[in-house]
């Protein structure tokens, strides 16, 4: 940790000076009560008869042994010094207030709504972090040199003047109290005691809180394993309409949500700018951005509930805008009773800091977040014109080597998000250096290969990639069939013109993909035609492995198909269903449950094919069944 001496440290030193006097008063009172055992060399190792009689003496309660001195006793000068220290502390606080400086202890008190007693508890615990002399003093006051940390009992005796005050102060150590809830201090058992009572447990100041009180701004080290990289401040690649929405939210932030902290869900495909929007909002609110990965938290050794608590605590300490990435696993569990899902949603419901959720899919909290405003914004994929402009801006110096036709073909073949374009260009640069280490000039072939590599890892686990080797000269077909194949390639190649420039994308909700049916006996060139089309379009060809798709268990086939189509949408690839009659077939009359579920599989596949916006090729020998399906 990095510490620095600030004006706020004067306040901490004044607090410690007051603590010294409290400890001195406790020592004087302790010595008065133990005067009879002053010469006992075994003091602290056993309980003597005289000590028992003193404890059972009805003239003074054991809870009052360290109370403030009565008038006329020997500690009157010490009480005067204590009052002088409190006056000095008040003067320091007045000077800091005049200089508009809030000391760290006051910041903590405001952020976590601490009482005066809870503030003093932090000072008692901080003393041992500031100077090791307090460890010996605490051991002396507890009559045990091994007890170097203040126990709850010692803290109550030091800070509470009466038995009534101590009984009331015990509430500050309950689980829902701010000190315990936010882990500002933690309770630990004495290693030598079995199941100690609350008074016998000792207090330990959290390291992050100790660093904060001593002037350090280093984030909690326990959050480091799942801290996600945030985009640097600067120019944002967000579309103008999204930037306008962010500006409107930031302008109305304090007026719209003055007392409650909203939850904002930003969902969209990878690379659509979710992190950039989080950075843009944080910059407009003039707050730092604390971005954490929910998926990394789930796989870390830190319990989920504690990680969520520490994240919100860190956001409070730094005034940061808290953001969680990779939240789909927590927001969309396999079962509604998933404990991690419930813990995450309950943490959001109890939270008091503005929170951003970054996910790929939309989510509706229903009544779970009834007490917090919930906003949702979808970051859609860029249109053809936007993708073309993004390519021009991203290529920068390389754009001069690409013709307008090259840019148009690149934009039309690959439906990439801005983030994927950035990744593709970085990959293209590495391909260029591997091909030409001396110059490393990026070519269209490098960019094309890098674009094909985007998101292929998802589809590779579900299908087999085929490497096309054939061209149009290698296939022998009648002229009408050959013209149909070329027409299908033209449909795919000119989709940006039809859907974007001509505006048909605004009218069509489904059916924007191209589905081709190749029917014929084995050896007639179905696979050959699929390879030629993929090579002509410059797209990768994936053959679906039916053994990994079809399952005898009800609903599993549909799940496997859904994973394939989702991965294919991101991979910008051609799907090739060989022997598709294993999946497609004539829907039969329902006579039993087997027929019903078989028809469900066929209906789902047809529905999913209609929603797919890429190129899918079906090859089968049973054309009659497919036509009827």
mmCIF file of C-alpha atoms in Angstrom, residues 140-273:
data_model
loop_
_atom_site.group_PDB
_atom_site.id
_atom_site.type_symbol
_atom_site.label_atom_id
_atom_site.label_comp_id
_atom_site.label_asym_id
_atom_site.label_seq_id
_atom_site.Cartn_x
_atom_site.Cartn_y
_atom_site.Cartn_z
ATOM 1 C CA UNK A 140 -1.451 -5.257 29.912
ATOM 2 C CA UNK A 141 -5.038 -4.070 30.206
ATOM 3 C CA UNK A 142 -6.307 -7.601 29.575
ATOM 4 C CA UNK A 143 -3.780 -9.112 32.010
ATOM 5 C CA UNK A 144 -2.471 -11.390 29.290
ATOM 6 C CA UNK A 145 0.539 -10.582 27.095
ATOM 7 C CA UNK A 146 -0.740 -12.944 24.381
ATOM 8 C CA UNK A 147 -3.865 -10.833 23.838
ATOM 9 C CA UNK A 148 -2.414 -8.191 21.537
ATOM 10 C CA UNK A 149 -5.703 -7.198 19.951
ATOM 11 C CA UNK A 150 -8.563 -5.452 21.728
ATOM 12 C CA UNK A 151 -11.444 -7.693 22.664
ATOM 13 C CA UNK A 152 -15.055 -6.580 22.627
ATOM 14 C CA UNK A 153 -14.904 -6.419 26.430
ATOM 15 C CA UNK A 154 -11.829 -4.175 26.432
ATOM 16 C CA UNK A 155 -13.347 -1.892 23.796
ATOM 17 C CA UNK A 156 -16.558 -1.494 25.764
ATOM 18 C CA UNK A 157 -14.669 -0.735 28.969
ATOM 19 C CA UNK A 158 -12.482 1.861 27.253
ATOM 20 C CA UNK A 159 -15.253 3.729 25.478
ATOM 21 C CA UNK A 160 -18.419 3.323 27.554
ATOM 22 C CA UNK A 161 -18.712 5.253 30.867
ATOM 23 C CA UNK A 162 -21.512 3.144 32.375
ATOM 24 C CA UNK A 163 -23.054 -0.299 32.348
ATOM 25 C CA UNK A 164 -26.100 1.001 30.493
ATOM 26 C CA UNK A 165 -23.913 2.450 27.734
ATOM 27 C CA UNK A 166 -22.057 -0.857 27.376
ATOM 28 C CA UNK A 167 -25.237 -2.836 27.074
ATOM 29 C CA UNK A 168 -26.473 -0.473 24.357
ATOM 30 C CA UNK A 169 -23.140 -0.560 22.538
ATOM 31 C CA UNK A 170 -23.246 -4.350 22.201
ATOM 32 C CA UNK A 171 -25.701 -3.832 19.339
ATOM 33 C CA UNK A 172 -22.861 -2.437 17.250
ATOM 34 C CA UNK A 173 -21.337 -5.927 17.081
ATOM 35 C CA UNK A 174 -24.442 -7.661 15.737
ATOM 36 C CA UNK A 175 -24.275 -9.062 12.157
ATOM 37 C CA UNK A 176 -26.522 -6.367 10.654
ATOM 38 C CA UNK A 177 -24.673 -3.469 12.301
ATOM 39 C CA UNK A 178 -22.533 -1.379 9.886
ATOM 40 C CA UNK A 179 -19.246 -2.447 11.452
ATOM 41 C CA UNK A 180 -20.014 -6.129 10.939
ATOM 42 C CA UNK A 181 -22.128 -5.950 7.796
ATOM 43 C CA UNK A 182 -19.487 -4.142 5.772
ATOM 44 C CA UNK A 183 -16.580 -5.971 7.475
ATOM 45 C CA UNK A 184 -14.986 -2.740 8.617
ATOM 46 C CA UNK A 185 -13.841 -4.777 11.598
ATOM 47 C CA UNK A 186 -14.035 -8.541 11.999
ATOM 48 C CA UNK A 187 -14.526 -10.700 15.058
ATOM 49 C CA UNK A 188 -12.036 -13.492 15.751
ATOM 50 C CA UNK A 189 -11.986 -16.238 18.332
ATOM 51 C CA UNK A 190 -9.228 -16.531 20.870
ATOM 52 C CA UNK A 191 -7.148 -19.562 19.771
ATOM 53 C CA UNK A 192 -6.979 -20.730 23.353
ATOM 54 C CA UNK A 193 -10.715 -20.558 24.002
ATOM 55 C CA UNK A 194 -13.411 -22.898 22.780
ATOM 56 C CA UNK A 195 -16.631 -21.178 21.702
ATOM 57 C CA UNK A 196 -15.901 -17.883 23.444
ATOM 58 C CA UNK A 197 -18.679 -15.449 24.269
ATOM 59 C CA UNK A 198 -18.972 -12.164 22.387
ATOM 60 C CA UNK A 199 -17.040 -10.216 25.023
ATOM 61 C CA UNK A 200 -14.131 -12.654 24.737
ATOM 62 C CA UNK A 201 -13.743 -12.330 20.958
ATOM 63 C CA UNK A 202 -11.141 -9.884 19.702
ATOM 64 C CA UNK A 203 -11.467 -7.241 16.986
ATOM 65 C CA UNK A 204 -9.343 -6.898 13.853
ATOM 66 C CA UNK A 205 -9.516 -3.860 11.578
ATOM 67 C CA UNK A 206 -9.879 -4.787 7.916
ATOM 68 C CA UNK A 207 -6.661 -4.129 5.986
ATOM 69 C CA UNK A 208 -8.403 -2.098 3.287
ATOM 70 C CA UNK A 209 -10.092 0.042 5.937
ATOM 71 C CA UNK A 210 -6.818 0.479 7.813
ATOM 72 C CA UNK A 211 -5.144 1.621 4.615
ATOM 73 C CA UNK A 212 -8.004 4.025 3.890
ATOM 74 C CA UNK A 213 -7.753 5.583 7.376
ATOM 75 C CA UNK A 214 -3.991 5.954 6.960
ATOM 76 C CA UNK A 215 -4.292 7.709 3.585
ATOM 77 C CA UNK A 216 -3.935 4.846 1.089
ATOM 78 C CA UNK A 217 -6.131 4.583 -2.024
ATOM 79 C CA UNK A 218 -4.962 1.097 -3.046
ATOM 80 C CA UNK A 219 -8.025 -1.068 -3.884
ATOM 81 C CA UNK A 220 -8.838 -4.158 -1.874
ATOM 82 C CA UNK A 221 -6.393 -6.907 -2.853
ATOM 83 C CA UNK A 222 -9.147 -9.527 -2.664
ATOM 84 C CA UNK A 223 -10.877 -7.889 -5.638
ATOM 85 C CA UNK A 224 -7.800 -8.081 -7.874
ATOM 86 C CA UNK A 225 -8.381 -11.647 -9.204
ATOM 87 C CA UNK A 226 -11.704 -10.702 -10.789
ATOM 88 C CA UNK A 227 -11.072 -7.082 -11.745
ATOM 89 C CA UNK A 228 -11.965 -6.617 -15.416
ATOM 90 C CA UNK A 229 -10.044 -4.199 -17.654
ATOM 91 C CA UNK A 230 -11.917 -0.977 -18.333
ATOM 92 C CA UNK A 231 -11.522 1.060 -21.532
ATOM 93 C CA UNK A 232 -9.313 4.105 -21.089
ATOM 94 C CA UNK A 233 -10.985 7.508 -20.969
ATOM 95 C CA UNK A 234 -11.226 9.167 -24.346
ATOM 96 C CA UNK A 235 -13.037 8.869 -27.620
ATOM 97 C CA UNK A 236 -15.889 6.396 -27.517
ATOM 98 C CA UNK A 237 -16.891 4.224 -30.520
ATOM 99 C CA UNK A 238 -20.544 4.315 -29.463
ATOM 100 C CA UNK A 239 -23.162 5.371 -32.015
ATOM 101 C CA UNK A 240 -24.500 8.933 -31.684
ATOM 102 C CA UNK A 241 -27.906 7.788 -30.425
ATOM 103 C CA UNK A 242 -26.327 5.790 -27.591
ATOM 104 C CA UNK A 243 -24.088 8.703 -26.635
ATOM 105 C CA UNK A 244 -27.175 10.928 -26.524
ATOM 106 C CA UNK A 245 -28.935 8.458 -24.217
ATOM 107 C CA UNK A 246 -25.912 8.356 -21.896
ATOM 108 C CA UNK A 247 -25.751 12.150 -21.800
ATOM 109 C CA UNK A 248 -29.456 12.329 -20.885
ATOM 110 C CA UNK A 249 -29.037 9.829 -18.070
ATOM 111 C CA UNK A 250 -25.998 11.620 -16.687
ATOM 112 C CA UNK A 251 -27.701 15.035 -16.831
ATOM 113 C CA UNK A 252 -30.752 13.842 -14.905
ATOM 114 C CA UNK A 253 -28.886 11.510 -12.542
ATOM 115 C CA UNK A 254 -29.036 13.517 -9.304
ATOM 116 C CA UNK A 255 -32.484 14.934 -9.977
ATOM 117 C CA UNK A 256 -34.129 11.651 -10.976
ATOM 118 C CA UNK A 257 -32.499 9.367 -8.421
ATOM 119 C CA UNK A 258 -31.380 11.571 -5.504
ATOM 120 C CA UNK A 259 -31.898 8.976 -2.748
ATOM 121 C CA UNK A 260 -31.916 5.606 -4.511
ATOM 122 C CA UNK A 261 -29.226 4.052 -6.667
ATOM 123 C CA UNK A 262 -30.382 2.641 -10.017
ATOM 124 C CA UNK A 263 -29.406 -0.649 -11.640
ATOM 125 C CA UNK A 264 -28.580 -0.400 -15.352
ATOM 126 C CA UNK A 265 -28.519 -3.460 -17.619
ATOM 127 C CA UNK A 266 -26.472 -3.060 -20.794
ATOM 128 C CA UNK A 267 -26.919 -6.076 -23.038
ATOM 129 C CA UNK A 268 -25.734 -6.923 -26.509
ATOM 130 C CA UNK A 269 -23.305 -9.064 -28.460
ATOM 131 C CA UNK A 270 -19.628 -9.165 -27.692
ATOM 132 C CA UNK A 271 -17.956 -6.063 -29.047
ATOM 133 C CA UNK A 272 -21.058 -3.863 -29.263
ATOM 134 C CA UNK A 273 -19.546 -1.397 -26.792
#
